Amino acid sequence: MPITDGRMQSFALTLDKFLDHAAKWHPHAEVVTARQDGGRDRAGYADLRQRSQRISAVLQGFGTGPGDRVATLAWNTQAHVEVWYAIMGMGAVCHTLNPRLTAAQLASMVTQSAARILVVSADLAPLARDIADRVSGIERVLVIDLPEAPSPVESGTGPVMALEPLIDGAAGGFAWGAFDETTPSGLCFTSGTTGAPKGVTYTHRSSFLHTLRLLQVDVMAISGADSVLVVVPMFHANAWGLPFAVPAVGAKLVLPGRHADGASLARLIAAEEVTIAVGVPTVWLGLVEHLEASGGDLPSLRRIIVGGAPLAPALMERIERRLGVTVQTSWGMTELSPSGTVSPVSDPARSAAVSGRPAVGVDLLLTDADGRALAQQRDVEGHLRVRGAAVIDRYFGDDQAATDAEGWFPTGDLARIDGRGNLTITGRAKDLIKSGGEWINPAEIEAVVGAIPEVSLAAVVGRSDPKWGERPILLVELRAEQAISDAALLAPLHGRVAPWWIPDAIIRLSHMPLASTGKIDKMRLRAEYGG
């Protein structure tokens, strides 16, 4: 007689379940948002879930359905969290946009994603209108973080209106879920190895498993007793997964709005008794400098998790000494959802240079320049590849795999892995410059400057910076007997690239160094001018 196996329940790993869980089991745990006037808004998870479901109903009323992309251009606020869950819970895709980019760059991304609705923080409404005027497909701009509804204002392609009164008038109880766990949930554009913007699509399953990985003791170790300050922006790299991980355990979620200066963060940390804070190194430098100048302590703060940019050893020591905290370093990429490795608090090898070990669900491989696995994987430098449940398989709109035949994704980084499995990033095979946790594409700057008649050759490389990690510098070789001022060299960049992409310095060379192929020798330029 055949044996009938038992089976487990079908339970789709969809992101709405995190907020459902928080609303049911931690209904009064708070989401706190710092307002521009110095006050703070707060809501329990049960109320937040109810509002998010009403937003789903609003979006459905505007014709949004499963698989549709909805763009957001917003800061870290309760309203943005509500919109995230509203979009993802109904099976649509949340396309986050970085307000530090230009309208032209953002319009190109929105055109690719075919988003018809753009949700925007109130102070970013002018930028949103500029984007909407450039993208014929945008039908509505919904404004969040406004206390009262403005009168609808016509942009070139559709009405601009406040979301809040629409929430008040929407039906409650919108049914979330009921779709496959492999359904896309998020979209974030990043610069790839060629420097061209590429879209990374997250799925419910990938982000769900990523969340469970973050919560492990040797990773972020967030518990329901914590108050977590999320300074890493929600418009970048999936906000490191924290809008999912914090509600998943019923911890307090503290959001800074658009103000991440030292004074604002110090007030927020003290008032909300923050225990864990997460963001790029420059944020914590600002906090330390504020406290050194004004005095005061933050006794509730226990840990700071840094990533997104290299951390100087002196800054790590300064942060730990002044704040009395433990700093956990990390490494990741947008293509990894984004967490790759995190330094455990208890690891004796923890240092500014070491980025920690991968948790279960992420695997690392060192290869040669041609992608062949190195015979020795410890204490040697190689090209870093990664694979796992939350690692990209292919880019948005691309039919070609981003991985090799064995599923390994080439990160473009050079790295070492020590005998304990700790990762250290030693360099980048890419030309991209990482400044303050954000990528700068030298090719775009070089194309603009290279078009100036007086310029013969132009190159942009990163120079070490104690605050930002790296800043771009421009090296130029002028045409014979030509002269041009520094201001005139930089002038064409304004309005063409983001303001923070503008090079900090210009170096004039009589002869640009060239490699044997005839291309500009950027390795030599970095060696001579990047220190």
Coordinates of C-alpha atoms in Angstrom, one line a residue, residues 14-17 52-53 55-57 59-60 63-70 83-95 174-187 201-204:
T14 CA 4.9 38.2 0.3
L15 CA 5.9 41.5 2.0
D16 CA 2.4 42.5 3.1
K17 CA 2.7 39.7 5.7
S52 CA -1.8 51.7 3.6
Q53 CA -4.8 49.5 2.6
I55 CA -4.0 53.9 -0.3
S56 CA -4.2 50.6 -2.2
A57 CA -7.8 51.4 -2.8
L59 CA -4.3 53.5 -6.5
Q60 CA -6.8 50.9 -7.7
G63 CA -6.4 52.2 -12.6
T64 CA -3.3 50.7 -10.9
G65 CA -3.3 46.9 -10.9
P66 CA -0.9 44.0 -10.3
G67 CA 2.4 44.4 -12.1
D68 CA 2.0 48.1 -12.7
R69 CA 4.9 50.4 -11.7
V70 CA 4.2 53.3 -9.3
V83 CA 2.9 54.0 0.1
W84 CA 5.5 51.3 -0.1
Y85 CA 3.2 48.7 1.5
A86 CA 0.1 50.0 -0.4
I87 CA 1.9 49.5 -3.7
M88 CA 3.5 46.2 -2.9
G89 CA 0.6 44.8 -1.0
M90 CA -1.7 45.0 -4.0
G91 CA 0.9 43.3 -6.3
A92 CA 2.1 46.5 -8.0
V93 CA 5.8 47.5 -8.2
C94 CA 7.3 50.4 -6.1
H95 CA 9.8 52.3 -8.3
F174 CA -8.4 46.3 0.8
A175 CA -7.3 42.7 0.3
W176 CA -3.6 42.3 0.0
G177 CA -1.6 39.3 -1.2
A178 CA -3.3 36.6 -3.3
F179 CA -0.4 36.6 -5.8
D180 CA 2.7 34.5 -6.3
E181 CA 5.7 35.2 -4.0
T182 CA 7.9 35.6 -7.1
T183 CA 5.9 38.6 -8.1
P184 CA 8.0 41.8 -8.5
S185 CA 7.7 44.2 -5.6
G186 CA 10.3 46.9 -6.1
L187 CA 12.4 48.6 -8.8
T201 CA 13.8 44.4 -9.8
Y202 CA 13.1 43.0 -6.3
T203 CA 10.6 40.2 -5.8
H204 CA 8.4 39.5 -2.7

